[in-house]
Coordinates of C-alpha atoms in Angstrom, one line a residue:
X1 CA 26.1 105.3 50.3
X2 CA 25.4 103.8 53.7
X3 CA 23.1 101.3 52.2
X4 CA 25.7 100.2 49.7
X5 CA 28.3 99.8 52.5
X6 CA 25.9 97.7 54.6
X7 CA 25.1 95.6 51.5
X8 CA 28.8 95.0 50.8
X9 CA 29.4 94.2 54.5
X10 CA 26.6 91.6 54.6
X11 CA 27.7 90.2 51.2
X12 CA 31.1 89.3 52.7
X13 CA 29.7 87.7 55.9
X14 CA 31.9 84.7 56.8
X15 CA 30.2 81.3 56.9
X16 CA 31.2 78.9 59.6
X17 CA 30.2 75.4 60.5
X18 CA 28.5 75.1 63.8
X19 CA 31.5 73.2 65.3
X20 CA 33.8 75.9 64.2
X21 CA 31.6 78.6 65.7
X22 CA 31.4 76.7 69.0
X23 CA 35.2 76.3 69.0
X24 CA 35.9 80.0 68.3
X25 CA 33.4 80.9 71.1
X26 CA 35.2 78.5 73.5
X27 CA 38.5 80.1 72.5
X28 CA 37.1 83.6 73.2
X29 CA 35.8 82.5 76.6
X30 CA 39.2 81.1 77.6
X31 CA 41.1 84.2 76.2
X32 CA 38.9 87.1 77.2
X33 CA 36.8 86.1 80.2
X34 CA 39.2 84.0 82.4
X35 CA 41.6 86.7 83.6
X36 CA 40.9 85.8 87.2
X37 CA 41.8 82.2 86.6
X38 CA 45.1 82.9 84.8
X39 CA 46.0 85.6 87.3
X40 CA 45.6 83.1 90.2
X41 CA 47.6 80.4 88.5
X42 CA 50.2 82.3 86.6
X43 CA 50.2 85.8 88.2
X44 CA 53.8 85.4 89.5
X45 CA 55.0 83.0 86.8
X46 CA 58.1 83.6 84.7
X47 CA 57.2 83.2 81.1
X48 CA 60.8 83.3 80.0
X49 CA 60.9 79.7 81.4
X50 CA 59.9 77.2 78.6
X51 CA 58.4 74.9 81.2
X52 CA 56.0 77.7 82.3
X53 CA 55.0 78.4 78.7
X54 CA 54.3 74.7 78.1
X55 CA 52.3 74.4 81.3
X56 CA 50.2 77.5 80.5
X57 CA 49.6 76.2 76.9
X58 CA 48.5 72.8 78.3
X59 CA 46.0 74.3 80.8
X60 CA 44.7 76.8 78.3
X61 CA 44.2 74.1 75.8
X62 CA 42.4 71.9 78.3
X63 CA 40.0 74.7 79.3
X64 CA 39.2 75.4 75.6
X65 CA 38.7 71.8 74.6
X66 CA 36.7 70.8 77.6
X67 CA 34.3 73.8 77.3
X68 CA 34.1 73.2 73.6
X69 CA 33.1 69.5 74.1
X70 CA 30.4 70.4 76.6
X71 CA 28.9 73.1 74.4
X72 CA 29.2 70.9 71.3
X73 CA 27.2 68.2 73.0
X74 CA 24.4 70.6 73.9
X75 CA 24.1 73.0 71.0
X76 CA 22.6 72.5 67.6
X77 CA 22.8 74.6 64.4
X78 CA 19.5 76.4 65.4
X79 CA 20.4 77.0 69.0
X80 CA 24.1 77.8 68.8
X81 CA 23.9 81.5 68.1
X82 CA 21.1 82.5 70.6
X83 CA 22.6 80.3 73.4
X84 CA 26.1 81.6 72.8
X85 CA 24.8 85.2 72.8
X86 CA 23.2 84.6 76.2
X87 CA 26.5 83.0 77.4
X88 CA 28.5 86.0 76.2
X89 CA 26.3 88.4 78.0
X90 CA 26.2 86.4 81.3
X91 CA 29.9 85.7 81.1
X92 CA 30.7 89.4 80.6
X93 CA 28.8 90.1 83.8
X94 CA 30.6 87.3 85.6
X95 CA 34.1 88.2 84.5
X96 CA 33.6 91.8 85.5
X97 CA 32.8 91.1 89.1
X98 CA 35.4 88.3 89.3
X99 CA 38.1 90.6 88.0
X100 CA 37.0 93.6 90.1
X101 CA 36.2 92.0 93.4
X102 CA 37.9 88.5 93.3
X103 CA 34.6 86.7 93.2
X104 CA 34.5 82.9 93.1
X105 CA 31.4 81.7 91.3
X106 CA 30.5 78.6 93.2
X107 CA 27.0 77.4 94.2
X108 CA 27.0 79.5 97.3
X109 CA 28.0 82.7 95.5
X110 CA 25.4 82.2 92.8
X111 CA 22.7 81.7 95.4
X112 CA 23.8 85.1 96.8
X113 CA 23.6 86.6 93.4
X114 CA 20.1 85.3 92.8
X115 CA 18.9 86.5 96.2
X116 CA 20.2 90.1 95.6
X117 CA 17.4 92.6 96.0
X118 CA 16.9 95.5 93.4
X119 CA 18.4 98.2 95.6
X120 CA 21.5 96.1 96.2
X121 CA 21.8 95.2 92.6
X122 CA 21.5 98.8 91.6
X123 CA 24.5 99.7 93.6
X124 CA 26.6 97.3 91.5
X125 CA 25.7 98.8 88.2
X126 CA 28.5 101.3 87.5
X127 CA 29.8 103.1 84.4
X128 CA 32.8 100.8 84.3
X129 CA 30.4 97.8 84.1
X130 CA 28.6 99.2 81.2
X131 CA 31.8 99.9 79.3
X132 CA 32.9 96.3 80.1
X133 CA 29.5 95.0 78.7
X134 CA 29.9 97.1 75.6
X135 CA 33.2 95.4 74.8
X136 CA 32.7 91.9 76.2
X137 CA 28.9 91.4 75.6
X138 CA 27.6 93.6 72.9
X139 CA 30.6 93.3 70.5
X140 CA 30.6 89.4 70.6
X141 CA 26.8 89.3 70.1
X142 CA 27.1 91.6 67.1
X143 CA 29.9 89.3 65.7
X144 CA 27.6 86.3 66.3
X145 CA 24.8 88.0 64.4
X146 CA 27.1 88.9 61.5
X147 CA 28.5 85.4 61.0
X148 CA 26.5 82.9 59.0
X149 CA 26.1 79.3 60.2
X150 CA 26.6 76.9 57.3
X151 CA 23.3 75.1 56.4
X152 CA 23.0 71.4 56.9
X153 CA 22.0 69.3 53.9
X154 CA 18.6 67.7 54.2
X155 CA 17.7 64.1 54.5
X156 CA 18.1 61.4 57.1
X157 CA 21.5 60.3 55.9
X158 CA 22.9 63.9 56.1
X159 CA 21.5 64.3 59.6
X160 CA 23.1 61.0 60.7
X161 CA 26.4 62.1 59.2
X162 CA 26.2 65.4 61.1
X163 CA 25.6 63.5 64.4
X164 CA 28.6 61.3 63.6
X165 CA 30.8 64.3 62.7
X166 CA 29.8 66.1 66.0
X167 CA 30.5 63.0 68.1
X168 CA 33.8 62.4 66.4
X169 CA 34.8 66.1 66.9
X170 CA 33.9 65.9 70.6
X171 CA 35.8 62.6 71.0
X172 CA 38.8 64.1 69.3
X173 CA 38.7 67.2 71.5
X174 CA 38.5 65.1 74.6
X175 CA 41.3 62.9 73.5
X176 CA 43.5 66.0 72.8
X177 CA 42.6 67.4 76.2
X178 CA 43.7 64.1 77.8
X179 CA 47.0 64.2 76.0
X180 CA 47.6 67.7 77.2
X181 CA 46.6 66.6 80.7
X182 CA 49.0 63.7 80.9
X183 CA 52.0 65.3 79.2
X184 CA 52.1 68.0 81.9
X185 CA 50.4 66.0 84.6
X186 CA 53.0 66.5 87.4
X187 CA 53.4 70.2 86.8
X188 CA 49.6 70.7 86.6
X189 CA 49.1 68.8 89.8
X190 CA 51.8 70.8 91.6
X191 CA 50.1 74.0 90.4
X192 CA 46.5 73.1 91.1
X193 CA 46.9 71.3 94.4
X194 CA 47.2 74.4 96.4
X195 CA 44.6 76.2 94.3
X196 CA 41.6 73.8 94.5
X197 CA 39.3 76.8 94.3
X198 CA 40.5 77.5 90.8
X199 CA 37.7 75.5 89.4
X200 CA 35.3 78.2 90.6
X201 CA 37.1 80.7 88.2
X202 CA 36.8 78.7 85.0
X203 CA 34.1 80.8 83.2
X204 CA 31.4 80.1 82.0
X205 CA 31.7 76.5 83.3
X206 CA 31.7 77.8 86.9
X207 CA 28.3 79.5 86.9
X208 CA 26.7 76.9 84.6
X209 CA 27.7 74.1 87.0
X210 CA 26.5 76.2 90.0
X211 CA 23.2 76.9 88.3
X212 CA 22.7 73.3 87.4
X213 CA 23.3 72.2 91.0
X214 CA 20.9 74.9 92.4
X215 CA 18.2 73.9 89.9
X216 CA 18.6 70.3 90.7
X217 CA 18.4 70.9 94.4
X218 CA 15.3 73.1 94.0
X219 CA 13.6 70.5 91.8
X220 CA 14.3 67.8 94.3
X221 CA 13.2 69.8 97.4
X222 CA 9.9 68.6 98.8
X223 CA 7.2 71.2 99.2
X224 CA 5.4 71.9 102.4
X225 CA 5.8 73.5 105.7
X226 CA 9.2 73.6 107.5
X227 CA 9.9 70.8 110.0
X228 CA 9.4 71.9 113.6
X229 CA 12.4 71.7 115.9
X230 CA 12.7 71.5 119.7
X231 CA 9.2 70.1 120.3
X232 CA 10.3 69.3 123.8
X233 CA 11.1 73.0 124.6
X234 CA 9.7 74.4 127.8
X235 CA 10.2 77.6 129.6
X236 CA 11.9 77.5 133.0
X237 CA 10.9 79.5 136.1
X238 CA 12.8 79.4 139.4
X239 CA 10.7 79.0 142.6
X240 CA 9.4 82.3 143.9
X241 CA 10.8 84.1 140.9
X242 CA 9.1 87.4 140.1
X243 CA 9.5 88.2 136.5
X244 CA 8.5 91.2 134.5
X245 CA 7.7 90.7 130.8
X246 CA 10.9 90.0 128.9
X247 CA 12.0 91.9 125.8
X248 CA 15.0 90.5 123.9
X249 CA 16.3 92.3 120.9
X250 CA 18.6 90.3 118.6
X251 CA 20.5 92.6 116.1
X252 CA 22.0 90.9 113.1
X253 CA 24.7 93.1 111.7
X254 CA 26.0 93.2 108.2
X255 CA 29.6 93.0 106.9
X256 CA 31.2 94.3 110.1
X257 CA 34.6 92.7 110.8
X258 CA 36.3 92.5 114.1
X259 CA 39.5 94.0 112.7
X260 CA 37.8 97.4 112.5
X261 CA 35.5 97.3 115.5
X262 CA 36.8 99.6 118.2
X263 CA 35.7 97.4 121.2
X264 CA 37.6 94.5 119.6
X265 CA 40.9 96.2 120.0
X266 CA 41.1 98.3 116.8
X267 CA 43.3 101.3 117.1
X268 CA 40.7 103.7 115.9
X269 CA 37.7 104.6 118.2
X270 CA 35.0 103.3 115.9
X271 CA 32.7 102.4 118.8
X272 CA 32.9 105.5 121.2
X273 CA 29.2 105.3 122.3
X274 CA 29.2 101.6 123.1
X275 CA 32.4 102.1 125.0
X276 CA 30.5 104.4 127.5
X277 CA 27.8 101.8 128.1
X278 CA 27.9 98.7 130.3
X279 CA 28.2 96.1 127.5
X280 CA 29.8 92.7 127.2
X281 CA 32.1 92.5 124.2
X282 CA 33.2 89.3 122.5
X283 CA 35.9 90.6 120.2
X284 CA 36.4 87.7 117.8
X285 CA 33.5 85.4 116.9
X286 CA 33.9 83.0 114.0
X287 CA 30.9 83.3 111.5
X288 CA 29.2 80.4 110.0
X289 CA 29.9 81.6 106.4
X290 CA 31.2 84.6 104.5
X291 CA 27.8 85.6 103.1
X292 CA 24.3 86.5 104.5
X293 CA 22.7 83.6 102.6
X294 CA 24.8 81.1 104.6
X295 CA 25.3 82.8 107.9
X296 CA 21.8 84.0 108.8
X297 CA 20.1 80.6 108.4
X298 CA 23.1 78.9 110.1
X299 CA 23.2 81.1 113.2
X300 CA 19.5 80.5 113.9
X301 CA 19.8 76.7 113.4
X302 CA 20.8 74.1 116.0
X303 CA 23.2 72.6 113.5
X304 CA 25.6 75.5 113.4
X305 CA 28.7 75.5 111.3
X306 CA 30.0 72.3 112.8
X307 CA 27.1 70.2 111.3
X308 CA 25.9 72.6 108.6
X309 CA 23.7 71.1 106.0
X310 CA 22.2 73.7 103.7
X311 CA 19.3 71.4 102.6
X312 CA 18.4 70.5 106.1
X313 CA 18.6 74.1 107.3
X314 CA 16.4 75.2 104.5
X315 CA 13.6 72.7 105.4
X316 CA 13.7 73.1 109.2
X317 CA 12.2 75.7 111.4
X318 CA 14.6 78.1 113.2
X319 CA 15.3 79.2 116.7
X320 CA 12.8 82.0 116.2
X321 CA 10.0 79.5 115.5
X322 CA 10.9 77.6 118.6
X323 CA 10.8 80.7 120.8
X324 CA 7.5 81.8 119.4
X325 CA 6.0 78.4 120.1
X326 CA 7.3 78.5 123.7
X327 CA 5.6 81.8 124.6
X328 CA 8.0 84.4 123.2
X329 CA 6.2 86.1 120.3
X330 CA 8.9 86.9 117.7
X331 CA 8.9 89.6 115.1
X332 CA 11.6 90.2 112.4
X333 CA 12.2 93.8 111.3
X334 CA 14.2 94.0 108.1
X335 CA 16.3 96.9 106.8
X336 CA 18.2 94.7 104.3
X337 CA 17.5 91.7 102.1
X338 CA 15.1 89.6 104.1
X339 CA 15.3 86.9 106.8
X340 CA 16.5 84.1 104.5
X341 CA 13.7 81.8 105.7
X342 CA 14.5 81.9 109.4
X343 CA 11.3 84.0 110.1
X344 CA 9.1 81.8 108.0
X345 CA 5.6 81.8 109.5
X346 CA 6.4 84.7 111.7
X347 CA 5.6 88.4 111.4
X348 CA 8.1 90.1 109.2
X349 CA 8.3 93.9 108.8
X350 CA 10.2 95.1 105.7
X351 CA 11.2 98.8 105.9
X352 CA 10.4 100.4 102.5
X353 CA 13.0 102.7 101.0
X354 CA 10.8 105.7 101.4
X355 CA 9.6 105.1 105.0
X356 CA 11.1 108.3 106.4
X357 CA 12.4 111.3 104.4
X358 CA 15.0 112.1 107.0
X359 CA 16.6 108.6 106.9
X360 CA 15.7 107.2 103.5
X361 CA 16.6 108.0 99.9
X362 CA 13.8 106.3 98.2
X363 CA 15.7 103.0 97.8
X364 CA 17.2 102.3 101.2
X365 CA 17.0 103.6 104.7
X366 CA 19.7 104.2 107.2
X367 CA 19.8 101.9 110.2
X368 CA 18.7 104.7 112.5
X369 CA 15.1 103.9 111.4
X370 CA 15.2 100.6 113.3
X371 CA 14.8 102.2 116.7
X372 CA 11.5 103.9 115.8
X373 CA 10.2 100.6 114.2
X374 CA 11.2 98.7 117.3
X375 CA 9.4 101.2 119.5
X376 CA 6.2 100.8 117.4
X377 CA 6.3 97.0 117.8
X378 CA 6.9 97.3 121.6
X379 CA 4.0 99.6 122.0
X380 CA 1.7 97.3 120.1
X381 CA 2.7 94.1 121.8
X382 CA 2.5 93.6 125.6
X383 CA 4.1 90.7 127.5
X384 CA 7.2 88.7 126.6
X385 CA 8.6 89.6 123.1
X386 CA 11.6 88.8 120.9
X387 CA 12.5 91.2 118.1
X388 CA 15.1 90.6 115.5
X389 CA 16.6 93.7 113.8
X390 CA 18.4 93.0 110.5
X391 CA 20.7 95.9 109.8
X392 CA 22.0 97.3 106.5
X393 CA 25.2 97.9 108.4
X394 CA 28.4 98.0 106.3
X395 CA 27.0 96.5 103.1
X396 CA 29.5 97.2 100.3
X397 CA 30.6 98.6 98.0
X398 CA 28.7 101.8 98.8
X399 CA 30.0 102.2 102.4
X400 CA 29.7 106.0 102.2
X401 CA 25.9 105.6 101.8
X402 CA 25.5 103.7 105.1
X403 CA 26.0 106.8 107.3
X404 CA 24.7 110.4 107.5
X405 CA 27.0 113.3 106.9
X406 CA 27.4 113.8 110.7
X407 CA 29.3 110.5 110.9
X408 CA 31.8 111.3 108.1
X409 CA 34.6 111.7 110.7
X410 CA 37.4 109.8 108.9
X411 CA 38.3 111.5 105.7
X412 CA 38.9 111.4 102.8
X413 CA 36.4 108.6 102.4
X414 CA 35.7 106.6 99.2
X415 CA 32.6 107.9 97.5
X416 CA 32.3 105.8 94.4
X417 CA 31.0 102.3 93.7
X418 CA 34.2 101.6 91.9
X419 CA 36.0 101.0 95.2
X420 CA 39.0 99.5 93.4
X421 CA 39.7 103.0 92.1
X422 CA 39.9 104.4 95.7
X423 CA 43.0 104.2 97.8
X424 CA 43.2 101.8 100.8
X425 CA 43.0 104.7 103.2
X426 CA 39.8 106.1 101.5
X427 CA 38.1 102.7 101.5
X428 CA 39.0 102.1 105.2
X429 CA 37.8 105.6 106.2
X430 CA 34.4 105.0 104.6
X431 CA 34.1 101.6 106.1
X432 CA 35.0 102.9 109.6
X433 CA 32.6 105.7 109.3
X434 CA 29.9 103.1 108.7
X435 CA 30.9 101.3 111.9
X436 CA 30.7 104.6 113.8
X437 CA 27.1 104.8 112.7
X438 CA 26.4 101.2 113.6
X439 CA 27.9 102.0 117.1
X440 CA 25.5 105.0 117.3
X441 CA 22.5 102.9 116.3
X442 CA 23.3 100.1 118.8
X443 CA 23.9 102.6 121.6
X444 CA 20.6 104.3 120.8
X445 CA 18.8 101.0 121.0
X446 CA 20.4 100.1 124.3
X447 CA 19.4 103.6 125.7
X448 CA 15.8 103.1 124.5
X449 CA 15.7 99.6 126.1
X450 CA 16.9 101.1 129.3
X451 CA 13.9 103.4 129.5
X452 CA 11.4 100.5 129.5
X453 CA 10.8 100.1 133.3
X454 CA 7.9 97.7 132.7
X455 CA 10.1 95.0 131.1
X456 CA 13.3 93.1 131.7
X457 CA 15.3 94.0 128.5
X458 CA 18.4 92.6 126.8
X459 CA 20.2 93.2 123.5
X460 CA 22.5 90.8 121.6
X461 CA 24.3 92.0 118.5
X462 CA 26.4 89.9 116.2
X463 CA 27.5 90.5 112.6
X464 CA 26.7 87.9 109.9
X465 CA 30.1 87.9 108.3
X466 CA 33.1 90.2 107.8
X467 CA 34.5 92.1 104.8
X468 CA 37.6 92.5 102.7
X469 CA 38.7 96.0 102.0
X470 CA 41.1 95.4 99.1
X471 CA 43.8 93.4 101.0
X472 CA 45.6 91.2 98.5
X473 CA 43.2 92.6 95.8
X474 CA 40.1 91.1 97.5
X475 CA 37.0 93.2 98.1
X476 CA 33.6 92.6 99.8
X477 CA 32.9 89.1 101.0
X478 CA 31.6 85.7 99.9
X479 CA 34.8 83.8 99.2
X480 CA 34.6 80.1 99.8
X481 CA 35.2 79.8 103.6
X482 CA 38.1 77.4 103.1
X483 CA 40.2 80.1 101.3
X484 CA 38.6 83.3 102.7
X485 CA 40.8 85.6 104.7
X486 CA 40.1 85.9 108.4
X487 CA 38.6 89.4 108.0
X488 CA 35.7 87.8 106.1
X489 CA 34.8 85.4 109.0
X490 CA 35.9 87.1 112.2
X491 CA 33.1 89.3 113.5
X492 CA 32.3 91.1 116.8
X493 CA 29.5 90.3 119.2
X494 CA 28.1 92.6 121.9
X495 CA 25.6 91.9 124.7
X496 CA 23.7 94.2 127.0
X497 CA 21.5 93.1 129.8
X498 CA 19.4 95.4 131.9
X499 CA 19.9 95.0 135.7
X500 CA 16.4 93.6 136.0
X501 CA 17.1 91.0 133.3
X502 CA 20.3 90.0 135.1
X503 CA 18.4 89.5 138.3
X504 CA 15.5 87.6 136.8
X505 CA 17.8 85.4 134.8
X506 CA 20.1 84.9 137.9
X507 CA 23.2 85.9 136.1
X508 CA 26.3 87.0 137.9
X509 CA 27.7 90.2 136.3
X510 CA 31.3 89.7 137.2
X511 CA 31.2 86.2 135.9
X512 CA 29.8 87.4 132.6
X513 CA 32.6 89.9 132.2
X514 CA 35.3 87.2 132.8
X515 CA 33.7 85.1 130.0
X516 CA 34.2 87.7 127.2
X517 CA 37.7 86.4 126.4
X518 CA 36.3 83.0 125.3
X519 CA 36.7 81.9 121.7
X520 CA 33.2 81.8 120.2
X521 CA 31.4 81.3 117.0
X522 CA 27.9 81.7 115.5
X523 CA 27.4 78.2 116.9
X524 CA 27.0 79.7 120.4
X525 CA 24.0 81.9 119.4
X526 CA 21.4 79.2 119.4
X527 CA 22.0 77.8 122.8
X528 CA 22.9 81.2 124.4
X529 CA 19.6 82.7 123.4
X530 CA 17.7 79.7 124.8
X531 CA 19.7 80.1 128.0
X532 CA 19.1 83.9 128.2
X533 CA 15.3 83.2 127.8
X534 CA 15.4 80.2 130.2
X535 CA 14.1 77.8 127.6
X536 CA 15.0 74.2 128.2
X537 CA 15.2 71.7 125.3
X538 CA 17.5 68.8 124.3
X539 CA 18.7 71.0 121.4
X540 CA 20.3 73.5 123.9
X541 CA 23.9 72.6 124.4
X542 CA 25.1 74.0 127.8
X543 CA 28.7 73.9 126.5
X544 CA 27.7 76.4 123.8
X545 CA 25.6 78.7 126.0
X546 CA 28.0 81.5 126.9
X547 CA 25.8 82.5 129.8
X548 CA 25.2 79.1 131.5
X549 CA 28.3 79.0 133.7
X550 CA 27.3 82.4 135.2
X551 CA 23.8 81.4 136.1
X552 CA 23.4 80.9 139.9
X553 CA 20.5 78.4 139.5
X554 CA 20.9 76.3 136.4
X555 CA 17.8 75.8 134.4
X556 CA 18.5 72.0 134.1
X557 CA 17.5 71.6 137.7
X558 CA 14.0 72.6 136.9
X559 CA 10.9 70.3 136.8
X560 CA 7.8 71.0 134.8
X561 CA 4.7 72.1 136.5
X562 CA 1.6 70.2 135.2
X563 CA -0.5 71.8 132.6
X564 CA 1.3 75.2 132.5
X565 CA 3.8 74.6 129.7
X566 CA 6.4 76.1 132.1
X567 CA 8.7 74.6 134.6
X568 CA 9.5 75.3 138.2
X569 CA 12.5 74.2 140.3
X570 CA 11.7 71.5 142.8

C-alpha cells in the first residue's frame, strides 16, 4: 500500500521550468526568511493605510525580482536544484540567528561566523534551531527534490533560444523592479534613509555579498610574513635607574560592558574584590568594534579605530611583535578563540577544554585557570616579560556557564541557550554573575603579581567589546558600529601597578588617579603600553598615552646609548 501511495505521489510530481523554479524560490526567500527586514521597516506601520500597503508591496516586489534576476543569471537547469537546496539550508540558519538575536549579516559578521570555534558553535546549536531547520531547511529541500525541472530540447538552436528566454526574463524582471522603485521612490527613500543597515537584512543576498567580498579579499591578499612596525623602537632607561625585571600582564576581556561593571558606577556590586584593591578604573572606554574579530587586532595596532584599515591591520605586525623585538619577550595565553593574528610569530598557549577537571568541562575552561598558566610561564621565563591573557569572560549566550556555582549570587539566572525565552532579570542576573567571576579572576591575578618580589609587575585589563542583553530586542554583540547601541561599544578598563613598577617607571600615583575620568578608547592602548614599558618610537603618540602626563621624567628626553639598543637620559 505504501509503495502504491509513493508511486501515485511521484506520478503527480509537478514539472516547472527552471525560471519558474527560481522565481518561486525567490518568492519563498522574501516571504519566509526576511522577517528581520520587514520587522525593521514595517514593524510599527499601519497596514490599514493604503499608502503603507503600496509601499510594502513595492519593496517586497523589488526584493523578489532583484534576487530572482541574480539567481537566474547564475543558475542553469542542472545546477538550479542543488544550489537552491544549499541556499535554503544556509538561509534557514541565517534567518534563525537574525530573528533571535538581531544579527546583521555584513562582511564583519560573516568573518565572525567563519572564525567561530567548535565549542562556541556548539553553544549556538539549540532545540529551537533544529525545529527551525526542520521547517525552513528540510521541508523546502524535500519540495525541491519532489518537483521536476522541465527538460530542455536538444540542439544548438534550442540552447540559443533558452539563453535568449533567460536574458529576456531577467530583463523583464529588472524593468518591473525599476518601475516599482520609481513609482514609490519618495516613500521608499524616506523609509530607507534612516535604515541604511537594512541592506544587511535582505536574505540570502546579504551573506552571499559578504561571502563574495571576503573571498575576493582573501584571493587578492599577498602571502608572506607580516610587515614589521616600529623599527625605530628603543627602550628607555633614566640615568642611574635601578630596575628589576618587568612583568606586564595584559588581560583582554570578553563581552564585558561598562553598564554592568561595578567600578564603572553600576548600582550592583559586581566588582567587590577589585574595589578592595588599589586599582585605577577607567569607567567608559570606547571599543574599536563590536566583535572580537575587529577589536582585538585593532587595539594592538597603531592605526586604532580612527584610521582602522582591516586589510592593513591583517598584514602588519602588532604591538606585541614590537615589544618582543625590543627586549620584552611576549607570550599569548588563550582561553577563548585565538589571538586573531596579533600574536603571529610569538608563543601562543591554547588552553584545552580538559586541562583541569576542577575548572574545565571537556569543551571549555573557566577563566580561573589563567592564573596557574600565567604562573607556569613566569617560572619558566626569567627577565622582562609581557603576557597577554585572553579571557572567556562573558561570552554569550551561555552566561551561566562562565562562572562556578559559588558565584551564582544573583538569582534567578538564565540557564538556557535560548536567552530570548528568559526574562530580562534572569539574563541580567546570569550576566552579572559572570562579571562577579571576572572580578574574582582579575583580583586573583593582581594578588599573585603582588607576591613576585623579584619583578616590577603591572596589569592592564580592558574588554574587547560590550554586550546587548535584550534591550530593544537585541542580544549579544556584533551589530555594525554605526547602529550598535552604546552597551556594545562602551567597555571598562582597569590598571594595577605595583609600587616598584610605579617607582621604576617614575609615575606619580596621585596624578594617575586624577586621570581616570578622561574619555578613552581602545586607541589609547597601543601608546599607553609603550609608555608603561618605556619604549620610545615614532608610532607612540604621547597624547594617547594615558600615563605620560604623570611621568616625572618623560621618555622623550632620552638619548640612545651606543650599541646597547637602550637609551639613557643625557
